[in-house]
GROMACS .gro file of N, CA and C in nm:
model
  546
    1MET      N    1   0.082  -0.119   0.000
    1MET     CA    2   0.000   0.000   0.000
    1MET      C    3   0.086   0.125   0.000
    2THR      N    4   0.195   0.124   0.074
    2THR     CA    5   0.282   0.241   0.080
    2THR      C    6   0.340   0.272  -0.057
    3SER      N    7   0.386   0.168  -0.129
    3SER     CA    8   0.443   0.194  -0.261
    3SER      C    9   0.338   0.252  -0.353
    4THR      N   10   0.212   0.209  -0.342
    4THR     CA   11   0.105   0.266  -0.421
    4THR      C   12   0.084   0.411  -0.384
    5LEU      N   13   0.088   0.441  -0.254
    5LEU     CA   14   0.072   0.578  -0.211
    5LEU      C   15   0.181   0.666  -0.270
    6LYS      N   16   0.304   0.622  -0.261
    6LYS     CA   17   0.415   0.702  -0.309
    6LYS      C   18   0.413   0.711  -0.462
    7ALA      N   19   0.383   0.601  -0.529
    7ALA     CA   20   0.386   0.601  -0.675
    7ALA      C   21   0.276   0.688  -0.733
    8SER      N   22   0.159   0.689  -0.671
    8SER     CA   23   0.048   0.764  -0.725
    8SER      C   24   0.026   0.896  -0.652
    9ALA      N   25   0.113   0.930  -0.561
    9ALA     CA   26   0.095   1.051  -0.482
    9ALA      C   27   0.109   1.174  -0.569
   10PRO      N   28   0.015   1.267  -0.557
   10PRO     CA   29   0.027   1.394  -0.627
   10PRO      C   30   0.135   1.477  -0.559
   11PRO      N   31   0.165   1.593  -0.615
   11PRO     CA   32   0.264   1.679  -0.550
   11PRO      C   33   0.227   1.703  -0.404
   12GLY      N   34   0.324   1.748  -0.327
   12GLY     CA   35   0.301   1.770  -0.184
   12GLY      C   36   0.183   1.859  -0.155
   13PRO      N   37   0.145   1.864  -0.030
   13PRO     CA   38   0.029   1.943   0.009
   13PRO      C   39   0.048   2.092  -0.021
   14THR      N   40  -0.061   2.156  -0.058
   14THR     CA   41  -0.060   2.299  -0.085
   14THR      C   42  -0.052   2.376   0.046
   15PRO      N   43  -0.016   2.504   0.041
   15PRO     CA   44  -0.015   2.584   0.164
   15PRO      C   45  -0.151   2.585   0.234
   16GLY      N   46  -0.259   2.590   0.156
   16GLY     CA   47  -0.392   2.590   0.216
   16GLY      C   48  -0.423   2.462   0.289
   17LEU      N   49  -0.383   2.348   0.230
   17LEU     CA   50  -0.405   2.220   0.295
   17LEU      C   51  -0.321   2.211   0.423
   18ILE      N   52  -0.197   2.250   0.415
   18ILE     CA   53  -0.110   2.246   0.533
   18ILE      C   54  -0.171   2.329   0.646
   19ALA      N   55  -0.220   2.448   0.612
   19ALA     CA   56  -0.278   2.536   0.714
   19ALA      C   57  -0.407   2.480   0.773
   20SER      N   58  -0.476   2.394   0.696
   20SER     CA   59  -0.604   2.341   0.745
   20SER      C   60  -0.588   2.220   0.836
   21LEU      N   61  -0.469   2.163   0.843
   21LEU     CA   62  -0.448   2.044   0.926
   21LEU      C   63  -0.456   2.078   1.074
   22LYS      N   64  -0.510   1.987   1.151
   22LYS     CA   65  -0.520   2.006   1.296
   22LYS      C   66  -0.415   1.918   1.362
   23PRO      N   67  -0.305   1.978   1.413
   23PRO     CA   68  -0.204   1.898   1.484
   23PRO      C   69  -0.244   1.879   1.630
   24ARG      N   70  -0.223   1.759   1.679
   24ARG     CA   71  -0.249   1.728   1.821
   24ARG      C   72  -0.122   1.663   1.874
   25LEU      N   73  -0.064   1.725   1.976
   25LEU     CA   74   0.063   1.682   2.033
   25LEU      C   75   0.040   1.623   2.171
   26TRP      N   76   0.118   1.521   2.205
   26TRP     CA   77   0.114   1.470   2.341
   26TRP      C   78   0.239   1.393   2.374
   27LEU      N   79   0.259   1.373   2.502
   27LEU     CA   80   0.367   1.290   2.554
   27LEU      C   81   0.304   1.162   2.605
   28ASP      N   82   0.371   1.050   2.586
   28ASP     CA   83   0.319   0.922   2.631
   28ASP      C   84   0.435   0.838   2.682
   29HIS      N   85   0.403   0.719   2.730
   29HIS     CA   86   0.506   0.629   2.782
   29HIS      C   87   0.494   0.493   2.715
   30THR      N   88   0.610   0.431   2.690
   30THR     CA   89   0.612   0.296   2.637
   30THR      C   90   0.577   0.199   2.750
   31ILE      N   91   0.560   0.073   2.716
   31ILE     CA   92   0.534  -0.029   2.817
   31ILE      C   93   0.649  -0.033   2.918
   32GLY      N   94   0.769  -0.006   2.870
   32GLY     CA   95   0.888  -0.005   2.956
   32GLY      C   96   0.904   0.122   3.037
   33GLY      N   97   0.808   0.216   3.024
   33GLY     CA   98   0.813   0.338   3.104
   33GLY      C   99   0.893   0.452   3.042
   34GLU      N  100   0.943   0.435   2.919
   34GLU     CA  101   1.016   0.542   2.854
   34GLU      C  102   0.919   0.642   2.794
   35ILE      N  103   0.952   0.771   2.805
   35ILE     CA  104   0.867   0.875   2.750
   35ILE      C  105   0.891   0.888   2.600
   36PHE      N  106   0.784   0.916   2.526
   36PHE     CA  107   0.798   0.945   2.383
   36PHE      C  108   0.700   1.054   2.345
   37THR      N  109   0.727   1.117   2.231
   37THR     CA  110   0.641   1.224   2.183
   37THR      C  111   0.559   1.173   2.065
   38ALA      N  112   0.438   1.225   2.054
   38ALA     CA  113   0.350   1.183   1.944
   38ALA      C  114   0.284   1.307   1.884
   39LEU      N  115   0.257   1.296   1.755
   39LEU     CA  116   0.190   1.402   1.680
   39LEU      C  117   0.088   1.338   1.589
   40LEU      N  118  -0.037   1.378   1.601
   40LEU     CA  119  -0.145   1.330   1.517
   40LEU      C  120  -0.194   1.447   1.432
   41LEU      N  121  -0.204   1.424   1.301
   41LEU     CA  122  -0.261   1.523   1.210
   41LEU      C  123  -0.398   1.473   1.165
   42THR      N  124  -0.497   1.559   1.177
   42THR     CA  125  -0.631   1.523   1.135
   42THR      C  126  -0.690   1.633   1.048
   43TYR      N  127  -0.795   1.596   0.980
   43TYR     CA  128  -0.874   1.689   0.901
   43TYR      C  129  -0.980   1.744   0.994
   44SER      N  130  -0.982   1.874   1.009
   44SER     CA  131  -1.084   1.937   1.094
   44SER      C  132  -1.203   1.975   1.009
   45ALA      N  133  -1.313   1.910   1.033
   45ALA     CA  134  -1.433   1.935   0.955
   45ALA      C  135  -1.484   2.077   0.978
   46PRO      N  136  -1.530   2.141   0.872
   46PRO     CA  137  -1.592   2.273   0.891
   46PRO      C  138  -1.714   2.260   0.980
   47GLN      N  139  -1.740   2.362   1.057
   47GLN     CA  140  -1.851   2.356   1.152
   47GLN      C  141  -1.987   2.374   1.087
   48VAL      N  142  -1.995   2.437   0.969
   48VAL     CA  143  -2.125   2.471   0.911
   48VAL      C  144  -2.157   2.402   0.780
   49GLU      N  145  -2.066   2.328   0.723
   49GLU     CA  146  -2.095   2.263   0.596
   49GLU      C  147  -2.064   2.114   0.602
   50ASP      N  148  -2.131   2.040   0.516
   50ASP     CA  149  -2.108   1.896   0.508
   50ASP      C  150  -1.977   1.870   0.435
   51VAL      N  151  -1.915   1.760   0.468
   51VAL     CA  152  -1.791   1.721   0.402
   51VAL      C  153  -1.808   1.582   0.342
   52ASP      N  154  -1.736   1.555   0.236
   52ASP     CA  155  -1.741   1.427   0.168
   52ASP      C  156  -1.632   1.338   0.227
   53PRO      N  157  -1.669   1.228   0.295
   53PRO     CA  158  -1.570   1.139   0.356
   53PRO      C  159  -1.467   1.086   0.256
   54VAL      N  160  -1.508   1.064   0.131
   54VAL     CA  161  -1.416   1.014   0.029
   54VAL      C  162  -1.311   1.121  -0.001
   55GLU      N  163  -1.353   1.246  -0.010
   55GLU     CA  164  -1.259   1.355  -0.036
   55GLU      C  165  -1.164   1.376   0.083
   56ILE      N  166  -1.215   1.362   0.204
   56ILE     CA  167  -1.130   1.373   0.323
   56ILE      C  168  -1.024   1.263   0.319
   57GLU      N  169  -1.066   1.141   0.291
   57GLU     CA  170  -0.972   1.029   0.285
   57GLU      C  171  -0.865   1.055   0.179
   58ARG      N  172  -0.906   1.098   0.062
   58ARG     CA  173  -0.811   1.127  -0.046
   58ARG      C  174  -0.711   1.236  -0.004
   59THR      N  175  -0.762   1.338   0.059
   59THR     CA  176  -0.677   1.449   0.106
   59THR      C  177  -0.577   1.402   0.210
   60MET      N  178  -0.623   1.322   0.306
   60MET     CA  179  -0.535   1.278   0.413
   60MET      C  180  -0.435   1.172   0.365
   61TYR      N  181  -0.473   1.092   0.264
   61TYR     CA  182  -0.374   1.001   0.203
   61TYR      C  183  -0.263   1.084   0.139
   62ARG      N  184  -0.300   1.195   0.078
   62ARG     CA  185  -0.201   1.284   0.016
   62ARG      C  186  -0.104   1.337   0.122
   63VAL      N  187  -0.158   1.377   0.236
   63VAL     CA  188  -0.074   1.425   0.346
   63VAL      C  189   0.018   1.313   0.395
   64ALA      N  190  -0.040   1.195   0.417
   64ALA     CA  191   0.038   1.081   0.467
   64ALA      C  192   0.148   1.042   0.368
   65ALA      N  193   0.116   1.043   0.239
   65ALA     CA  194   0.217   1.008   0.138
   65ALA      C  195   0.331   1.109   0.139
   66SER      N  196   0.300   1.236   0.161
   66SER     CA  197   0.405   1.339   0.161
   66SER      C  198   0.492   1.331   0.286
   67LEU      N  199   0.452   1.249   0.381
   67LEU     CA  200   0.531   1.227   0.503
   67LEU      C  201   0.594   1.088   0.507
   68GLY      N  202   0.562   1.004   0.408
   68GLY     CA  203   0.619   0.869   0.403
   68GLY      C  204   0.554   0.771   0.500
   69LEU      N  205   0.431   0.797   0.542
   69LEU     CA  206   0.364   0.713   0.643
   69LEU      C  207   0.300   0.590   0.580
   70ALA      N  208   0.277   0.488   0.662
   70ALA     CA  209   0.218   0.362   0.618
   70ALA      C  210   0.120   0.312   0.724
   71PRO      N  211   0.033   0.218   0.687
   71PRO     CA  212  -0.057   0.160   0.786
   71PRO      C  213   0.021   0.096   0.901
   72ARG      N  214  -0.037   0.097   1.017
   72ARG     CA  215   0.029   0.046   1.138
   72ARG      C  216   0.072  -0.099   1.126
   73ASP      N  217  -0.005  -0.179   1.051
   73ASP     CA  218   0.030  -0.321   1.038
   73ASP      C  219   0.156  -0.345   0.955
   74GLN      N  220   0.209  -0.242   0.891
   74GLN     CA  221   0.334  -0.254   0.816
   74GLN      C  222   0.455  -0.221   0.903
   75GLY      N  223   0.431  -0.196   1.029
   75GLY     CA  224   0.540  -0.163   1.120
   75GLY      C  225   0.560  -0.012   1.129
   76LEU      N  226   0.648   0.026   1.215
   76LEU     CA  227   0.675   0.168   1.237
   76LEU      C  228   0.798   0.206   1.154
   77LEU      N  229   0.775   0.262   1.038
   77LEU     CA  230   0.882   0.298   0.945
   77LEU      C  231   0.951   0.428   0.987
   78ASP      N  232   1.081   0.435   0.964
   78ASP     CA  233   1.155   0.560   0.984
   78ASP      C  234   1.128   0.645   0.861
   79VAL      N  235   1.064   0.760   0.879
   79VAL     CA  236   1.028   0.846   0.766
   79VAL      C  237   1.125   0.962   0.750
   80GLY      N  238   1.237   0.956   0.820
   80GLY     CA  239   1.341   1.057   0.802
   80GLY      C  240   1.322   1.180   0.887
   81GLU      N  241   1.405   1.278   0.859
   81GLU     CA  242   1.400   1.404   0.934
   81GLU      C  243   1.283   1.487   0.883
   82ARG      N  244   1.188   1.509   0.968
   82ARG     CA  245   1.065   1.580   0.932
   82ARG      C  246   1.041   1.703   1.018
   83LEU      N  247   1.108   1.712   1.132
   83LEU     CA  248   1.083   1.823   1.224
   83LEU      C  249   1.208   1.904   1.248
   84THR      N  250   1.187   2.034   1.265
   84THR     CA  251   1.297   2.122   1.304
   84THR      C  252   1.251   2.205   1.423
   85VAL      N  253   1.343   2.226   1.516
   85VAL     CA  254   1.316   2.309   1.632
   85VAL      C  255   1.396   2.437   1.615
   86HIS      N  256   1.328   2.548   1.623
   86HIS     CA  257   1.391   2.678   1.600
   86HIS      C  258   1.395   2.759   1.729
   87LYS      N  259   1.466   2.869   1.724
   87LYS     CA  260   1.474   2.957   1.841
   87LYS      C  261   1.334   2.998   1.883
   88GLY      N  262   1.319   3.014   2.012
   88GLY     CA  263   1.189   3.053   2.066
   88GLY      C  264   1.090   2.938   2.075
   89GLY      N  265   1.137   2.815   2.053
   89GLY     CA  266   1.048   2.699   2.067
   89GLY      C  267   0.959   2.673   1.947
   90VAL      N  268   0.984   2.738   1.835
   90VAL     CA  269   0.904   2.714   1.715
   90VAL      C  270   0.944   2.578   1.657
   91ILE      N  271   0.842   2.496   1.629
   91ILE     CA  272   0.865   2.363   1.573
   91ILE      C  273   0.791   2.356   1.439
   92LEU      N  274   0.863   2.311   1.336
   92LEU     CA  275   0.804   2.298   1.203
   92LEU      C  276   0.806   2.153   1.159
   93LEU      N  277   0.697   2.112   1.094
   93LEU     CA  278   0.686   1.979   1.034
   93LEU      C  279   0.697   1.997   0.883
   94HIS      N  280   0.788   1.922   0.820
   94HIS     CA  281   0.818   1.938   0.678
   94HIS      C  282   0.762   1.820   0.597
   95PHE      N  283   0.706   1.852   0.480
   95PHE     CA  284   0.643   1.755   0.391
   95PHE      C  285   0.723   1.743   0.262
   96ASP      N  286   0.727   1.624   0.203
   96ASP     CA  287   0.787   1.607   0.071
   96ASP      C  288   0.703   1.684  -0.030
   97GLY      N  289   0.769   1.749  -0.124
   97GLY     CA  290   0.700   1.817  -0.233
   97GLY      C  291   0.627   1.943  -0.194
   98ALA      N  292   0.647   1.991  -0.074
   98ALA     CA  293   0.580   2.114  -0.029
   98ALA      C  294   0.685   2.220   0.002
   99GLN      N  295   0.657   2.338  -0.040
   99GLN     CA  296   0.748   2.450  -0.018
   99GLN      C  297   0.734   2.503   0.125
  100TYR      N  298   0.621   2.474   0.188
  100TYR     CA  299   0.593   2.528   0.320
  100TYR      C  300   0.587   2.416   0.423
  101ALA      N  301   0.606   2.454   0.548
  101ALA     CA  302   0.600   2.359   0.659
  101ALA      C  303   0.482   2.396   0.749
  102LEU      N  304   0.441   2.302   0.832
  102LEU     CA  305   0.335   2.326   0.929
  102LEU      C  306   0.398   2.369   1.060
  103ARG      N  307   0.358   2.484   1.109
  103ARG     CA  308   0.405   2.531   1.240
  103ARG      C  309   0.318   2.464   1.346
  104LEU      N  310   0.383   2.395   1.437
  104LEU     CA  311   0.310   2.322   1.540
  104LEU      C  312   0.284   2.413   1.659
  105PRO      N  313   0.180   2.382   1.735
  105PRO     CA  314   0.152   2.462   1.855
  105PRO      C  315   0.272   2.464   1.949
  106ALA      N  316   0.290   2.576   2.015
  106ALA     CA  317   0.403   2.590   2.108
  106ALA      C  318   0.370   2.523   2.241
  107HIS      N  319   0.441   2.417   2.270
  107HIS     CA  320   0.430   2.346   2.397
  107HIS      C  321   0.573   2.322   2.444
  108PRO      N  322   0.622   2.403   2.537
  108PRO     CA  323   0.763   2.394   2.577
  108PRO      C  324   0.809   2.255   2.618
  109ARG      N  325   0.729   2.183   2.693
  109ARG     CA  326   0.772   2.050   2.738
  109ARG      C  327   0.782   1.953   2.621
  110TRP      N  328   0.688   1.961   2.528
  110TRP     CA  329   0.691   1.876   2.410
  110TRP      C  330   0.815   1.908   2.327
  111ALA      N  331   0.841   2.038   2.306
  111ALA     CA  332   0.958   2.081   2.229
  111ALA      C  333   1.087   2.034   2.295
  112GLN      N  334   1.093   2.045   2.426
  112GLN     CA  335   1.212   2.002   2.500
  112GLN      C  336   1.231   1.851   2.487
  113THR      N  337   1.122   1.777   2.493
  113THR     CA  338   1.130   1.631   2.483
  113THR      C  339   1.173   1.587   2.345
  114ILE      N  340   1.117   1.648   2.239
  114ILE     CA  341   1.160   1.604   2.105
  114ILE      C  342   1.303   1.644   2.077
  115ALA      N  343   1.346   1.758   2.130
  115ALA     CA  344   1.484   1.800   2.110
  115ALA      C  345   1.579   1.701   2.177
  116GLY      N  346   1.541   1.652   2.294
  116GLY     CA  347   1.625   1.557   2.366
  116GLY      C  348   1.617   1.416   2.310
  117PHE      N  349   1.498   1.370   2.278
  117PHE     CA  350   1.477   1.234   2.230
  117PHE      C  351   1.513   1.221   2.082
  118GLY      N  352   1.480   1.325   2.005
  118GLY     CA  353   1.516   1.326   1.863
  118GLY      C  354   1.421   1.253   1.770
  119LYS      N  355   1.310   1.200   1.824
  119LYS     CA  356   1.214   1.127   1.741
  119LYS      C  357   1.072   1.158   1.786
  120VAL      N  358   0.980   1.143   1.689
  120VAL     CA  359   0.838   1.166   1.717
  120VAL      C  360   0.757   1.059   1.645
  121LEU      N  361   0.661   1.000   1.715
  121LEU     CA  362   0.565   0.912   1.653
  121LEU      C  363   0.468   1.002   1.576
  122LEU      N  364   0.465   0.987   1.445
  122LEU     CA  365   0.384   1.072   1.359
  122LEU      C  366   0.269   0.990   1.305
  123ALA      N  367   0.147   1.043   1.313
  123ALA     CA  368   0.029   0.972   1.265
  123ALA      C  369  -0.062   1.067   1.188
  124VAL      N  370  -0.126   1.014   1.084
  124VAL     CA  371  -0.225   1.089   1.008
  124VAL      C  372  -0.352   1.006   1.005
  125GLY      N  373  -0.462   1.067   1.047
  125GLY     CA  374  -0.591   1.001   1.045
  125GLY      C  375  -0.661   1.026   0.913
  126LEU      N  376  -0.728   0.925   0.861
  126LEU     CA  377  -0.795   0.937   0.731
  126LEU      C  378  -0.938   0.987   0.742
  127ASP      N  379  -0.987   1.005   0.863
  127ASP     CA  380  -1.124   1.050   0.884
  127ASP      C  381  -1.123   1.184   0.954
  128GLU      N  382  -1.232   1.257   0.940
  128GLU     CA  383  -1.240   1.386   1.007
  128GLU      C  384  -1.249   1.368   1.158
  129LEU      N  385  -1.206   1.470   1.230
  129LEU     CA  386  -1.217   1.472   1.375
  129LEU      C  387  -1.242   1.616   1.414
  130SER      N  388  -1.339   1.637   1.498
  130SER     CA  389  -1.375   1.772   1.539
  130SER      C  390  -1.254   1.846   1.596
  131PRO      N  391  -1.238   1.973   1.562
  131PRO     CA  392  -1.126   2.050   1.617
  131PRO      C  393  -1.136   2.068   1.769
  132VAL      N  394  -1.253   2.043   1.824
  132VAL     CA  395  -1.271   2.058   1.968
  132VAL      C  396  -1.294   1.922   2.036
  133ALA      N  397  -1.246   1.816   1.974
  133ALA     CA  398  -1.261   1.682   2.031
  133ALA      C  399  -1.193   1.674   2.167
  134SER      N  400  -1.256   1.604   2.258
  134SER     CA  401  -1.201   1.586   2.392
  134SER      C  402  -1.087   1.484   2.387
  135PRO      N  403  -1.004   1.481   2.491
  135PRO     CA  404  -0.898   1.378   2.496
  135PRO      C  405  -0.954   1.236   2.482
  136ALA      N  406  -1.069   1.210   2.542
  136ALA     CA  407  -1.129   1.076   2.531
  136ALA      C  408  -1.171   1.047   2.386
  137GLU      N  409  -1.225   1.147   2.317
  137GLU     CA  410  -1.264   1.128   2.177
  137GLU      C  411  -1.140   1.107   2.088
  138ILE      N  412  -1.032   1.176   2.119
  138ILE     CA  413  -0.908   1.159   2.043
  138ILE      C  414  -0.852   1.018   2.066
  139ASP      N  415  -0.852   0.972   2.191
  139ASP     CA  416  -0.807   0.836   2.221
  139ASP      C  417  -0.890   0.732   2.145
  140GLU      N  418  -1.021   0.752   2.142
  140GLU     CA  419  -1.110   0.660   2.071
  140GLU      C  420  -1.081   0.663   1.920
  141TYR      N  421  -1.057   0.782   1.866
  141TYR     CA  422  -1.024   0.799   1.724
  141TYR      C  423  -0.896   0.723   1.689
  142ILE      N  424  -0.795   0.738   1.774
  142ILE     CA  425  -0.666   0.672   1.751
  142ILE      C  426  -0.682   0.520   1.760
  143GLU      N  427  -0.751   0.473   1.861
  143GLU     CA  428  -0.771   0.329   1.879
  143GLU      C  429  -0.847   0.269   1.761
  144ALA      N  430  -0.958   0.332   1.724
  144ALA     CA  431  -1.039   0.282   1.612
  144ALA      C  432  -0.961   0.291   1.481
  145GLY      N  433  -0.891   0.400   1.459
  145GLY     CA  434  -0.813   0.417   1.337
  145GLY      C  435  -0.702   0.315   1.324
  146GLY      N  436  -0.638   0.283   1.436
  146GLY     CA  437  -0.533   0.182   1.434
  146GLY      C  438  -0.586   0.044   1.404
  147GLU      N  439  -0.702   0.012   1.460
  147GLU     CA  440  -0.762  -0.120   1.441
  147GLU      C  441  -0.816  -0.140   1.300
  148THR      N  442  -0.862  -0.032   1.237
  148THR     CA  443  -0.926  -0.044   1.106
  148THR      C  444  -0.836   0.000   0.990
  149GLY      N  445  -0.713   0.035   1.018
  149GLY     CA  446  -0.622   0.079   0.912
  149GLY      C  447  -0.646   0.221   0.865
  150ARG      N  448  -0.718   0.299   0.944
  150ARG     CA  449  -0.751   0.437   0.907
  150ARG      C  450  -0.654   0.537   0.970
  151LEU      N  451  -0.544   0.485   1.023
  151LEU     CA  452  -0.441   0.568   1.083
  151LEU      C  453  -0.307   0.525   1.022
  152LEU      N  454  -0.238   0.618   0.958
  152LEU     CA  455  -0.109   0.589   0.896
  152LEU      C  456   0.000   0.647   0.985
  153VAL      N  457   0.108   0.572   1.003
  153VAL     CA  458   0.208   0.610   1.104
  153VAL      C  459   0.350   0.599   1.050
  154GLY      N  460   0.440   0.661   1.123
  154GLY     CA  461   0.582   0.653   1.096
  154GLY      C  462   0.658   0.716   1.211
  155LEU      N  463   0.787   0.691   1.216
  155LEU     CA  464   0.872   0.749   1.319
  155LEU      C  465   0.956   0.857   1.252
  156ALA      N  466   0.927   0.982   1.287
  156ALA     CA  467   0.997   1.097   1.229
  156ALA      C  468   1.113   1.138   1.319
  157ARG      N  469   1.221   1.178   1.255
  157ARG     CA  470   1.337   1.227   1.331
  157ARG      C  471   1.338   1.379   1.331
  158VAL      N  472   1.403   1.434   1.432
  158VAL     CA  473   1.419   1.578   1.445
  158VAL      C  474   1.554   1.614   1.383
  159ALA      N  475   1.553   1.706   1.288
  159ALA     CA  476   1.677   1.747   1.222
  159ALA      C  477   1.763   1.826   1.319
  160ASP      N  478   1.894   1.813   1.302
  160ASP     CA  479   1.983   1.887   1.389
  160ASP      C  480   1.981   2.036   1.357
  161SER      N  481   1.934   2.072   1.238
  161SER     CA  482   1.920   2.213   1.204
  161SER      C  483   1.822   2.227   1.088
  162PRO      N  484   1.761   2.345   1.073
  162PRO     CA  485   1.670   2.367   0.960
  162PRO      C  486   1.742   2.349   0.826
  163ARG      N  487   1.869   2.378   0.823
  163ARG     CA  488   1.947   2.364   0.700
  163ARG      C  489   1.948   2.218   0.653
  164THR      N  490   1.953   2.125   0.747
  164THR     CA  491   1.953   1.982   0.712
  164THR      C  492   1.827   1.946   0.635
  165ILE      N  493   1.713   1.995   0.682
  165ILE     CA  494   1.586   1.968   0.614
  165ILE      C  495   1.587   2.029   0.476
  166ARG      N  496   1.631   2.154   0.465
  166ARG     CA  497   1.633   2.220   0.334
  166ARG      C  498   1.720   2.142   0.235
  167ARG      N  499   1.834   2.094   0.281
  167ARG     CA  500   1.921   2.015   0.193
  167ARG      C  501   1.854   1.885   0.150
  168ALA      N  502   1.788   1.819   0.244
  168ALA     CA  503   1.722   1.692   0.212
  168ALA      C  504   1.609   1.714   0.111
  169ILE      N  505   1.530   1.820   0.130
  169ILE     CA  506   1.420   1.849   0.038
  169ILE      C  507   1.476   1.883  -0.100
  170ALA      N  508   1.583   1.962  -0.105
  170ALA     CA  509   1.645   1.996  -0.233
  170ALA      C  510   1.696   1.870  -0.304
  171ALA      N  511   1.755   1.777  -0.230
  171ALA     CA  512   1.804   1.653  -0.289
  171ALA      C  513   1.689   1.571  -0.345
  172LEU      N  514   1.576   1.566  -0.273
  172LEU     CA  515   1.459   1.493  -0.321
  172LEU      C  516   1.406   1.555  -0.449
  173ARG      N  517   1.400   1.688  -0.453
  173ARG     CA  518   1.352   1.756  -0.573
  173ARG      C  519   1.444   1.728  -0.692
  174ARG      N  520   1.575   1.733  -0.669
  174ARG     CA  521   1.670   1.704  -0.777
  174ARG      C  522   1.651   1.561  -0.828
  175ALA      N  523   1.637   1.468  -0.736
  175ALA     CA  524   1.618   1.327  -0.774
  175ALA      C  525   1.489   1.311  -0.855
  176GLY      N  526   1.383   1.381  -0.814
  176GLY     CA  527   1.255   1.374  -0.885
  176GLY      C  528   1.264   1.434  -1.024
  177GLN      N  529   1.340   1.542  -1.040
  177GLN     CA  530   1.356   1.606  -1.171
  177GLN      C  531   1.439   1.520  -1.263
  178GLN      N  532   1.529   1.439  -1.206
  178GLN     CA  533   1.615   1.354  -1.286
  178GLN      C  534   1.552   1.216  -1.307
  179GLY      N  535   1.430   1.197  -1.256
  179GLY     CA  536   1.360   1.070  -1.275
  179GLY      C  537   1.396   0.965  -1.171
  180GLY      N  538   1.475   1.002  -1.070
  180GLY     CA  539   1.511   0.907  -0.965
  180GLY      C  540   1.404   0.899  -0.860
  181ALA      N  541   1.401   0.792  -0.788
  181ALA     CA  542   1.304   0.776  -0.680
  181ALA      C  543   1.360   0.839  -0.554
  182PRO      N  544   1.276   0.911  -0.477
  182PRO     CA  545   1.322   0.972  -0.353
  182PRO      C  546   1.354   0.869  -0.249
   0.00000   0.00000   0.00000
């Protein structure tokens, strides 16, 4: 499924799509008691208009493909350096094929943890989720999405500098222009 996503993936997300994503950040613990950081991206349904579930799924597959994510049953893939931490605690998430990054909400403890740990569990949900969903609703969304294959995941690394991300994106673009696979 991942190869199909990558092979048929349209160009990276547009600035409008990136801005419309709802990031949800949290800290969690492994069974062994180690702390880890997680980031879930969802489609936030408009409050006043109906949305087409098929279009939401197509849109979120596009987002997941631009991040290199795969269904949970394929294991937790390393999707490369996707995050940068900047002065003042600004954290950006970078997508393949996109000129712009998603600025994540400022949470000092989360930023400190990802800077120290260097990795983030990254997930994209294929279904809409209310922008005001409660923690219990988010947990239910994650559990159901994982069980039904409606949650695509990967392990993203934190770049040592924003320049590293820019170089990696430039290399991917060059490879794409030359007909090489990223």
